[in-house]
Short mmCIF file of C-alpha atoms in Angstrom, two decimals:
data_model
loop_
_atom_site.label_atom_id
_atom_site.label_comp_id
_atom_site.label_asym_id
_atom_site.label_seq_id
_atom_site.Cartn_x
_atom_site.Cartn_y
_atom_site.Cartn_z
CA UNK A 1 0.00 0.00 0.00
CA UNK A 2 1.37 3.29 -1.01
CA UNK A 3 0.75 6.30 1.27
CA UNK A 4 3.07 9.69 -0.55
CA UNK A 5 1.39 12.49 1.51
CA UNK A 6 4.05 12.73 3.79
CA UNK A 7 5.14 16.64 2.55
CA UNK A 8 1.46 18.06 4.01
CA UNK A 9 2.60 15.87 7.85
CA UNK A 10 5.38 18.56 7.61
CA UNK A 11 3.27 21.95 6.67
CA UNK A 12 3.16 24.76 8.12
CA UNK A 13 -0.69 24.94 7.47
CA UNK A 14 -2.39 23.48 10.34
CA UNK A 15 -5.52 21.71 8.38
CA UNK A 16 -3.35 20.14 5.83
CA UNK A 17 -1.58 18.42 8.40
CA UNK A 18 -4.20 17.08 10.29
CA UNK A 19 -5.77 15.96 6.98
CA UNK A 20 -2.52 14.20 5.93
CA UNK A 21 -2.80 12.78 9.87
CA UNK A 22 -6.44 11.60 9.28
CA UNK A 23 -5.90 9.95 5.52
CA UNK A 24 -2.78 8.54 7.02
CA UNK A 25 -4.92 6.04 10.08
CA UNK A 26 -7.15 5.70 6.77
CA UNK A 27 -4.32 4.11 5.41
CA UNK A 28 -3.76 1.91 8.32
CA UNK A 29 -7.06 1.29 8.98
CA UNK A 30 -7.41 0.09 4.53
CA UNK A 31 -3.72 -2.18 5.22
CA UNK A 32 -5.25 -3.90 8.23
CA UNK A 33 -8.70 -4.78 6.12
CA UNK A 34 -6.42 -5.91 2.95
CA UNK A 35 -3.92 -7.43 4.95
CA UNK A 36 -1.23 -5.64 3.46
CA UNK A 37 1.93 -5.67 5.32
CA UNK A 38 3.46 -2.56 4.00
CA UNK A 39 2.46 1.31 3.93
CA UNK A 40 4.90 3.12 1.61
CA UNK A 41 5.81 6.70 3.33
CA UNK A 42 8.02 9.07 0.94
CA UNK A 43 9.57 11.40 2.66
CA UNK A 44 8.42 15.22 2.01
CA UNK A 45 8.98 16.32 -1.25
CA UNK A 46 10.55 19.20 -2.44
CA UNK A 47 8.11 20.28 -5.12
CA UNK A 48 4.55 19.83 -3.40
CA UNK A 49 2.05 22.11 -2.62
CA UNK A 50 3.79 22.86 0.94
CA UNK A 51 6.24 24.71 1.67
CA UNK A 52 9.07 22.15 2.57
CA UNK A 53 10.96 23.03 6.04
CA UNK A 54 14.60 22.33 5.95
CA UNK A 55 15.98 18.70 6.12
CA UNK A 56 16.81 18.92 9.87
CA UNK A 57 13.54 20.22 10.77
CA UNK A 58 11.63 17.79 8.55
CA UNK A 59 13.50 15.04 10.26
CA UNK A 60 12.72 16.30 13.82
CA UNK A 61 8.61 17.11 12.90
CA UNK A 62 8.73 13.24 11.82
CA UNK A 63 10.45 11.91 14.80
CA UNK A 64 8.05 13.81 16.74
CA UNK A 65 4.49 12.54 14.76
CA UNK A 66 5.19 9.04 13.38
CA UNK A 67 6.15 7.04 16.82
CA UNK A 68 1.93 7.40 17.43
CA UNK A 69 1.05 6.09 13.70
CA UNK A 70 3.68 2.96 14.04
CA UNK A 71 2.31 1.87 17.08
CA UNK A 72 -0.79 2.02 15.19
CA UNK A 73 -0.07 0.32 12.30
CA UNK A 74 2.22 -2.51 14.42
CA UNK A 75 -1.21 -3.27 16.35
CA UNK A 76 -3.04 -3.30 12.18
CA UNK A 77 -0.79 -5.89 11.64
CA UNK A 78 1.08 -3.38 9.22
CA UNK A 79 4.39 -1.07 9.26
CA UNK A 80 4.83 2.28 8.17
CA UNK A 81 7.63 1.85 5.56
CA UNK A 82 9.92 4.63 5.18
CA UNK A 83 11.66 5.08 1.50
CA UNK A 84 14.83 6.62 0.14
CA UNK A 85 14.59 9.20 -2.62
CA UNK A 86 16.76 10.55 -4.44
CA UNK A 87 17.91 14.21 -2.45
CA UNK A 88 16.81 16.01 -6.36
CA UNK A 89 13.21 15.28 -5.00
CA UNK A 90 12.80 14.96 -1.49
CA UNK A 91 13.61 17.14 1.59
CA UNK A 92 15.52 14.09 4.07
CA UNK A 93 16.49 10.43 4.12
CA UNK A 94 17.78 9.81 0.83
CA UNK A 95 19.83 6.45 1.82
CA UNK A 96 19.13 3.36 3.74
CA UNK A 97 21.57 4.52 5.95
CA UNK A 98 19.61 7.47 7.01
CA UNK A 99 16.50 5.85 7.36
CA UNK A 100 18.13 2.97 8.92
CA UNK A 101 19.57 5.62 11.81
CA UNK A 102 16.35 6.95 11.99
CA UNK A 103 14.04 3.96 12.71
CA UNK A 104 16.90 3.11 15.39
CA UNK A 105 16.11 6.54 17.07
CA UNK A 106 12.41 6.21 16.51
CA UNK A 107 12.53 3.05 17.70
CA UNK A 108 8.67 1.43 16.85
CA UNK A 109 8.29 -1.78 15.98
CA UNK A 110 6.06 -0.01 13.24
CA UNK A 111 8.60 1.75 11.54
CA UNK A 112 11.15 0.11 8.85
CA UNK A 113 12.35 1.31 5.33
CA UNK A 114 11.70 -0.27 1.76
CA UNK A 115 14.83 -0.45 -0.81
CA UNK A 116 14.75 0.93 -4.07
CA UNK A 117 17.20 -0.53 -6.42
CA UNK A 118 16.57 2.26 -9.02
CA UNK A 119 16.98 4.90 -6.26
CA UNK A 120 19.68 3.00 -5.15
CA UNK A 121 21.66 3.23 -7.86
CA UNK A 122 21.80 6.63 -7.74
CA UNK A 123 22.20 7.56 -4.27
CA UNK A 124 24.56 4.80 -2.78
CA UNK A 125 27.93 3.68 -3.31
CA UNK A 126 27.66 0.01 -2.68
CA UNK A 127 23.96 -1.39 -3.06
CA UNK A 128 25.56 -4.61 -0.56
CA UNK A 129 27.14 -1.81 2.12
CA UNK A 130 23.78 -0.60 2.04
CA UNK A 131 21.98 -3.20 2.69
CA UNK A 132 24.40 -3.88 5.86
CA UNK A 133 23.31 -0.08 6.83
CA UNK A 134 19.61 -1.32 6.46
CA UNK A 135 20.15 -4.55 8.32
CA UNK A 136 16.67 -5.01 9.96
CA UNK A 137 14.54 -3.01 9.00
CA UNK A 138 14.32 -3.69 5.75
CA UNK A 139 10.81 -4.48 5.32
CA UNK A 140 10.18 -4.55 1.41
CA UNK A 141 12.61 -4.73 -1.85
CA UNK A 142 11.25 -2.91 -5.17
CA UNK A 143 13.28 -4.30 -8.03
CA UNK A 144 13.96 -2.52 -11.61
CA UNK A 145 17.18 -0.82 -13.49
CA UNK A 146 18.69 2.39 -12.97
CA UNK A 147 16.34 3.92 -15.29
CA UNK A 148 13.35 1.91 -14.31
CA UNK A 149 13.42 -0.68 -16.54
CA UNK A 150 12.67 -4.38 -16.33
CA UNK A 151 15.87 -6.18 -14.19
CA UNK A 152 18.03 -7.66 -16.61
CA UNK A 153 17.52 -5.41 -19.64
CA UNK A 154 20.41 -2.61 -18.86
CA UNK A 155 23.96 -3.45 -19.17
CA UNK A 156 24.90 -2.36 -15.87
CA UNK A 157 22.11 -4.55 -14.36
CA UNK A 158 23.87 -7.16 -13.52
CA UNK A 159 26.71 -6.11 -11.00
CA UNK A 160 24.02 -3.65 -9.62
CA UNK A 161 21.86 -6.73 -8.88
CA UNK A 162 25.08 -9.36 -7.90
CA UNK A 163 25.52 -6.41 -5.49
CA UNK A 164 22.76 -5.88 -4.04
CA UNK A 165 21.69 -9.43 -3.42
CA UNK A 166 24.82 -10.39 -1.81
CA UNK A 167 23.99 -7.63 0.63
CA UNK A 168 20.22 -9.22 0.84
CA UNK A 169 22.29 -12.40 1.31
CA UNK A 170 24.21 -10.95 4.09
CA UNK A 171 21.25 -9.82 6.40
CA UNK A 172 19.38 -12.92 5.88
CA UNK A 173 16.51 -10.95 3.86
CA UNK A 174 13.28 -13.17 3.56
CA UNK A 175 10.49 -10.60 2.99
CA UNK A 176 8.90 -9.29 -0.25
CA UNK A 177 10.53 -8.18 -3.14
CA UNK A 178 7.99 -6.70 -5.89
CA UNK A 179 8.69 -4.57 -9.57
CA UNK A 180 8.52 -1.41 -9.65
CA UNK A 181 9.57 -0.26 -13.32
CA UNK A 182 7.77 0.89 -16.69
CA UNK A 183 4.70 -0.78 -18.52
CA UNK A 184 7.44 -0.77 -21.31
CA UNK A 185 6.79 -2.63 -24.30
CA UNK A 186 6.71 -6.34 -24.29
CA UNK A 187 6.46 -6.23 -20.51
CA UNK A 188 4.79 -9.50 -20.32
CA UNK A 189 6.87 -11.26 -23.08
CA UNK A 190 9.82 -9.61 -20.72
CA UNK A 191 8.98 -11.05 -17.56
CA UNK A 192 9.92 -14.49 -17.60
CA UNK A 193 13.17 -13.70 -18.96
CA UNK A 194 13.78 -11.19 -16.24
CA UNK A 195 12.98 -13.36 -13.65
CA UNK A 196 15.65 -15.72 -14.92
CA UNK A 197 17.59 -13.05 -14.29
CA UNK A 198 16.70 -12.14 -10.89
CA UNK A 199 17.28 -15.83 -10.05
CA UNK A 200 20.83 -16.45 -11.86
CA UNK A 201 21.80 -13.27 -9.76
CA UNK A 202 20.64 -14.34 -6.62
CA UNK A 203 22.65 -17.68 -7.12
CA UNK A 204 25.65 -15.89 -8.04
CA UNK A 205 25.33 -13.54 -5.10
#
């Protein structure tokens, strides 16, 4: 489940904060009915409607709001699942690292991050160093190239993905791992051959 409103939590304007508040135990409330185990948070966007605070202050608002809404979600049966972006588009937390140090100092059993290997690419400088930085907490993997294509279809796709499963590897990963690229064409004629790839990689990690 993917919940992006995360740049009105950090407004300045009082009702767009408690709206983001109310759609976000929505959220929670929708994960717990569907069973879903994940709730996608981006962190607050530069370009939204609000007017972004700095990075430190951003950080500090969330510390401050989300321990509440993971102890809800934990008792939903859900987490609130925090995800890198690339720093060109959000405000904080671009690396697992970061959001790894943060769930540590939020400490809620409903907080962890989700791993982009697209965002990834760009923003780390070992996808298996990160993945040591991430150690518990990650909660979900999304898999595609650098430029958000199909795994398997970019020439630098396979030592990003050799890397980056030998750092799944390392923490003993066993949770979901889903794509998250294009509808390009031949998607579905694509598929089988990229899982091939995803599986040669992982036995090679």
């Amino acid at each position: 489940l993917d919940w992006s409103n995360c740049s009105a939590i950090c407004s300045d304007d009082e009702k767009a904060r408690q709206k983001s508040l109310d759609d976000l135990r929505r959220a929670i409330d929708i994960a717990h009915d569907f069973k879903a185990p994940n709730i996608i948070v981006v962190p607050p966007r530069l370009k939204s409607p609000y007017k972004a605070p700095d990075a430190r202050t951003a950080r500090q608002m969330l510390l401050e709001i989300l321990p509440k809404y993971g102890e809800l979600a934990h008792q939903a049966g859900t987490c609130l699942t925090i995800e890198p972006v690339v720093r060109s588009s959000v405000v904080c937390l671009h690396t697992l690292a970061e959001v790894a140090a943060f769930c540590r100092e939020l400490n809620s059993p409903g907080v962890a991050l989700v791993a982009d290997f697209s965002i990834m690419a760009e923003e780390e400088t070992s996808l298996h160093g990160a993945f040591l930085s991430g150690g518990r907490y990650v909660r979900q993997v999304h898999l595609s190239s650098r430029r958000r294509r199909m795994p398997g279809q970019e020439s630098e796709d396979a030592r990003l993905f050799a890397d980056g499963f030998k750092g799944l590897k390392a923490i003993g990963y066993q949770g979901f791992c889903s794509f998250e690229c294009g509808m390009f064409s031949g998607f579905c004629d694509n598929l089988a051959g990229s899982m091939a790839f995803l599986r040669q990689q992982w036995d090679l990690a």
